[in-house]
CSV table of N, CA and C in Angstrom, one decimal:
chain,number,residue,atom,x,y,z
A,1,ILE,N,-6.1,4.5,-7.5
A,1,ILE,CA,-4.7,4.6,-7.8
A,1,ILE,C,-4.5,5.8,-8.8
A,2,CYS,N,-3.6,6.7,-8.5
A,2,CYS,CA,-3.3,7.8,-9.4
A,2,CYS,C,-1.8,8.0,-9.4
A,3,GLY,N,-1.3,8.5,-10.6
A,3,GLY,CA,0.1,8.8,-10.6
A,3,GLY,C,0.6,9.4,-11.9
A,4,LYS,N,1.8,9.7,-11.9
A,4,LYS,CA,2.5,10.3,-13.1
A,4,LYS,C,3.9,9.9,-13.0
A,5,GLY,N,4.4,9.3,-14.1
A,5,GLY,CA,5.8,8.8,-14.1
A,5,GLY,C,5.9,7.7,-13.2
A,6,LEU,N,6.9,7.7,-12.2
A,6,LEU,CA,7.0,6.7,-11.3
A,6,LEU,C,6.4,7.0,-9.9
A,7,VAL,N,5.8,8.2,-9.8
A,7,VAL,CA,5.2,8.6,-8.5
A,7,VAL,C,3.7,8.3,-8.5
A,8,PHE,N,3.3,7.4,-7.6
A,8,PHE,CA,1.9,7.0,-7.6
A,8,PHE,C,1.4,7.1,-6.2
A,9,ALA,N,0.1,7.2,-6.1
A,9,ALA,CA,-0.6,7.1,-4.8
A,9,ALA,C,-1.7,6.1,-4.8
A,10,ILE,N,-1.9,5.4,-3.7
A,10,ILE,CA,-3.0,4.4,-3.6
A,10,ILE,C,-3.9,5.0,-2.5
A,11,HIS,N,-5.1,5.3,-2.9
A,11,HIS,CA,-6.1,5.8,-1.9
A,11,HIS,C,-6.8,4.6,-1.4
A,12,ILE,N,-6.8,4.4,-0.1
A,12,ILE,CA,-7.5,3.2,0.5
A,12,ILE,C,-8.7,3.7,1.2
A,13,LYS,N,-9.9,3.3,0.8
A,13,LYS,CA,-11.2,3.7,1.4
A,13,LYS,C,-11.8,2.5,2.1
A,14,ASN,N,-12.5,2.9,3.2
A,14,ASN,CA,-13.3,1.9,3.9
A,14,ASN,C,-14.6,1.8,3.1
A,15,PRO,N,-14.9,0.5,2.7
A,15,PRO,CA,-16.1,0.4,1.9
A,15,PRO,C,-17.4,0.7,2.6
A,16,LEU,N,-17.4,0.6,3.9
A,16,LEU,CA,-18.6,0.9,4.7
A,16,LEU,C,-18.9,2.4,4.8
A,17,THR,N,-17.8,3.2,4.9
A,17,THR,CA,-18.0,4.7,5.1
A,17,THR,C,-17.6,5.5,3.8
A,18,ASP,N,-16.9,4.8,2.9
A,18,ASP,CA,-16.4,5.5,1.7
A,18,ASP,C,-15.5,6.6,2.0
A,19,LYS,N,-14.8,6.6,3.2
A,19,LYS,CA,-13.8,7.5,3.6
A,19,LYS,C,-12.4,6.9,3.6
A,20,LEU,N,-11.4,7.7,3.4
A,20,LEU,CA,-10.0,7.2,3.5
A,20,LEU,C,-9.8,6.5,4.8
A,21,ASP,N,-9.1,5.4,4.8
A,21,ASP,CA,-8.9,4.5,6.0
A,21,ASP,C,-7.5,4.6,6.5
A,22,VAL,N,-7.2,5.5,7.4
A,22,VAL,CA,-5.8,5.6,7.9
A,22,VAL,C,-5.4,4.3,8.6
A,23,LYS,N,-6.3,3.7,9.4
A,23,LYS,CA,-5.9,2.5,10.2
A,23,LYS,C,-5.4,1.4,9.3
A,24,ILE,N,-6.1,1.1,8.2
A,24,ILE,CA,-5.6,0.0,7.4
A,24,ILE,C,-4.4,0.3,6.6
A,25,VAL,N,-4.3,1.6,6.2
A,25,VAL,CA,-3.1,2.1,5.5
A,25,VAL,C,-1.8,1.9,6.4
A,26,ASP,N,-1.9,2.2,7.6
A,26,ASP,CA,-0.8,2.0,8.5
A,26,ASP,C,-0.5,0.5,8.7
A,27,ILE,N,-1.5,-0.3,8.7
A,27,ILE,CA,-1.2,-1.8,8.7
A,27,ILE,C,-0.5,-2.3,7.5
A,28,ILE,N,-1.0,-1.8,6.3
A,28,ILE,CA,-0.4,-2.2,5.0
A,28,ILE,C,1.1,-1.7,5.0
A,29,ILE,N,1.3,-0.5,5.4
A,29,ILE,CA,2.7,0.0,5.4
A,29,ILE,C,3.6,-0.8,6.3
A,30,GLU,N,3.1,-1.2,7.5
A,30,GLU,CA,3.9,-2.0,8.4
A,30,GLU,C,4.2,-3.3,7.8
A,31,LYS,N,3.2,-4.0,7.2
A,31,LYS,CA,3.4,-5.3,6.6
A,31,LYS,C,4.5,-5.2,5.5
A,32,CYS,N,4.4,-4.1,4.7
A,32,CYS,CA,5.4,-3.9,3.6
A,32,CYS,C,6.8,-3.8,4.2
A,33,MET,N,6.9,-3.0,5.3
A,33,MET,CA,8.2,-2.8,6.0
A,33,MET,C,8.8,-4.1,6.5
A,34,HIS,N,7.9,-5.0,7.0
A,34,HIS,CA,8.4,-6.3,7.5
A,34,HIS,C,8.9,-7.1,6.3
A,35,LYS,N,8.4,-6.8,5.1
A,35,LYS,CA,8.8,-7.6,4.0
A,35,LYS,C,10.0,-6.9,3.2
A,36,GLY,N,10.5,-5.8,3.8
A,36,GLY,CA,11.6,-5.1,3.2
A,36,GLY,C,11.3,-4.0,2.2
A,37,LEU,N,10.1,-3.5,2.2
A,37,LEU,CA,9.7,-2.4,1.3
A,37,LEU,C,9.2,-1.2,2.2
A,38,LEU,N,9.9,-0.1,2.0
A,38,LEU,CA,9.5,1.1,2.8
A,38,LEU,C,8.6,2.0,1.9
A,39,LEU,N,7.5,2.3,2.5
A,39,LEU,CA,6.5,3.2,1.9
A,39,LEU,C,6.2,4.3,2.8
A,40,VAL,N,5.5,5.3,2.3
A,40,VAL,CA,5.1,6.5,3.1
A,40,VAL,C,3.6,6.7,3.1
A,41,ARG,N,3.0,7.0,4.2
A,41,ARG,CA,1.6,7.4,4.3
A,41,ARG,C,1.6,8.9,4.1
A,42,THR,N,0.9,9.4,3.1
A,42,THR,CA,0.7,10.8,2.9
A,42,THR,C,-0.7,11.3,3.3
A,43,GLY,N,-0.7,12.3,4.0
A,43,GLY,CA,-2.1,12.8,4.4
A,43,GLY,C,-2.7,11.7,5.2
A,44,SER,N,-3.9,11.4,4.8
A,44,SER,CA,-4.7,10.3,5.6
A,44,SER,C,-5.3,9.3,4.6
A,45,GLY,N,-4.9,8.1,4.8
A,45,GLY,CA,-5.5,7.0,4.0
A,45,GLY,C,-4.9,6.9,2.6
A,46,THR,N,-3.7,7.4,2.4
A,46,THR,CA,-3.1,7.3,1.1
A,46,THR,C,-1.7,6.8,1.2
A,47,ILE,N,-1.3,5.9,0.4
A,47,ILE,CA,0.1,5.3,0.3
A,47,ILE,C,0.8,6.0,-0.8
A,48,LYS,N,2.0,6.5,-0.6
A,48,LYS,CA,2.8,7.1,-1.7
A,48,LYS,C,3.8,6.1,-2.1
A,49,ILE,N,3.9,6.0,-3.4
A,49,ILE,CA,4.9,5.1,-4.0
A,49,ILE,C,5.8,5.9,-4.9
A,50,GLY,N,7.1,6.0,-4.6
A,50,GLY,CA,8.0,6.8,-5.3
A,50,GLY,C,9.4,6.1,-5.5
A,51,PRO,N,9.5,5.1,-6.3
A,51,PRO,CA,10.8,4.4,-6.5
A,51,PRO,C,11.8,5.2,-7.2
A,52,PRO,N,13.1,4.8,-7.1
A,52,PRO,CA,14.1,5.5,-7.8
A,52,PRO,C,13.8,5.5,-9.3
A,53,LEU,N,14.3,6.5,-10.0
A,53,LEU,CA,14.0,6.5,-11.5
A,53,LEU,C,14.8,5.4,-12.2
A,54,MET,N,15.9,5.0,-11.7
A,54,MET,CA,16.7,3.9,-12.3
A,54,MET,C,16.4,2.5,-11.7
A,55,ILE,N,15.2,2.3,-11.2
A,55,ILE,CA,14.9,1.0,-10.6
A,55,ILE,C,14.8,-0.1,-11.7
A,56,PRO,N,15.4,-1.2,-11.5
A,56,PRO,CA,15.3,-2.3,-12.4
A,56,PRO,C,13.9,-2.9,-12.5
A,57,ASP,N,13.5,-3.3,-13.6
A,57,ASP,CA,12.1,-3.8,-13.8
A,57,ASP,C,11.8,-4.9,-12.7
A,58,ASP,N,12.7,-5.9,-12.5
A,58,ASP,CA,12.4,-6.9,-11.6
A,58,ASP,C,12.2,-6.4,-10.1
A,59,ALA,N,12.9,-5.4,-9.7
A,59,ALA,CA,12.8,-4.8,-8.4
A,59,ALA,C,11.4,-4.1,-8.3
A,60,LEU,N,11.0,-3.4,-9.4
A,60,LEU,CA,9.7,-2.7,-9.4
A,60,LEU,C,8.6,-3.7,-9.3
A,61,ILE,N,8.7,-4.8,-10.0
A,61,ILE,CA,7.7,-5.9,-10.0
A,61,ILE,C,7.6,-6.5,-8.6
A,62,GLU,N,8.8,-6.8,-8.0
A,62,GLU,CA,8.8,-7.3,-6.7
A,62,GLU,C,8.1,-6.4,-5.7
A,63,GLY,N,8.4,-5.1,-5.8
A,63,GLY,CA,7.7,-4.1,-4.9
A,63,GLY,C,6.2,-4.1,-5.0
A,64,ILE,N,5.8,-4.1,-6.3
A,64,ILE,CA,4.3,-4.2,-6.5
A,64,ILE,C,3.7,-5.4,-5.9
A,65,GLU,N,4.4,-6.5,-6.1
A,65,GLU,CA,3.9,-7.8,-5.5
A,65,GLU,C,3.8,-7.7,-4.0
A,66,VAL,N,4.8,-7.1,-3.3
A,66,VAL,CA,4.8,-7.0,-1.9
A,66,VAL,C,3.6,-6.1,-1.5
A,67,ILE,N,3.4,-5.0,-2.2
A,67,ILE,CA,2.2,-4.1,-1.8
A,67,ILE,C,0.9,-4.9,-2.0
A,68,HIS,N,0.8,-5.6,-3.1
A,68,HIS,CA,-0.5,-6.3,-3.4
A,68,HIS,C,-0.7,-7.4,-2.3
A,69,GLU,N,0.3,-8.1,-1.9
A,69,GLU,CA,0.2,-9.2,-0.9
A,69,GLU,C,-0.1,-8.5,0.4
A,70,SER,N,0.5,-7.4,0.8
A,70,SER,CA,0.2,-6.8,2.1
A,70,SER,C,-1.2,-6.2,2.1
A,71,ILE,N,-1.7,-5.7,1.0
A,71,ILE,CA,-3.1,-5.2,1.0
A,71,ILE,C,-4.0,-6.3,1.2
A,72,LEU,N,-3.8,-7.4,0.5
A,72,LEU,CA,-4.7,-8.6,0.7
A,72,LEU,C,-4.7,-9.1,2.1
A,73,GLU,N,-3.5,-9.2,2.7
A,73,GLU,CA,-3.4,-9.7,4.1
A,73,GLU,C,-4.1,-8.8,5.0
A,74,SER,N,-4.0,-7.5,4.8
A,74,SER,CA,-4.6,-6.5,5.7
A,74,SER,C,-6.1,-6.5,5.6
A,75,ILE,N,-6.6,-6.7,4.4
A,75,ILE,CA,-8.1,-6.8,4.2
A,75,ILE,C,-8.6,-8.0,4.9
A,76,ASN,N,-7.9,-9.2,4.7
A,76,ASN,CA,-8.4,-10.4,5.3
A,76,ASN,C,-8.4,-10.3,6.8
A,77,GLU,N,-7.4,-9.7,7.4
A,77,GLU,CA,-7.3,-9.5,8.8
A,77,GLU,C,-8.4,-8.7,9.3
A,78,GLN,N,-8.8,-7.6,8.6
A,78,GLN,CA,-9.9,-6.7,9.0
A,78,GLN,C,-11.2,-7.5,9.0
A,79,LYS,N,-11.4,-8.4,8.0
A,79,LYS,CA,-12.6,-9.2,7.9
A,79,LYS,C,-12.8,-10.1,9.1
A,80,ASN,N,-11.6,-10.6,9.6
A,80,ASN,CA,-11.7,-11.6,10.7
A,80,ASN,C,-11.8,-10.9,12.0
A,81,ASP,N,-11.6,-9.6,12.1
A,81,ASP,CA,-11.8,-8.9,13.4
A,81,ASP,C,-13.2,-8.5,13.7
């Protein structure tokens, strides 16, 4: 994870290849979208997070929780495949 201010990027790597994983990033973004959170995939294997500057703390925390939950769900699904 890297960022400055409210703009952050989450780089998702495949632990077997140590390369950015576009497939799982797309799955994470889709899961977030179904939960009401819109994210952007930048380049390959990176999720961009850029909330409004005036976002309330509770909305920011809720968004982070959705991302966390979606990442865990996506990883668990990959393990079961």
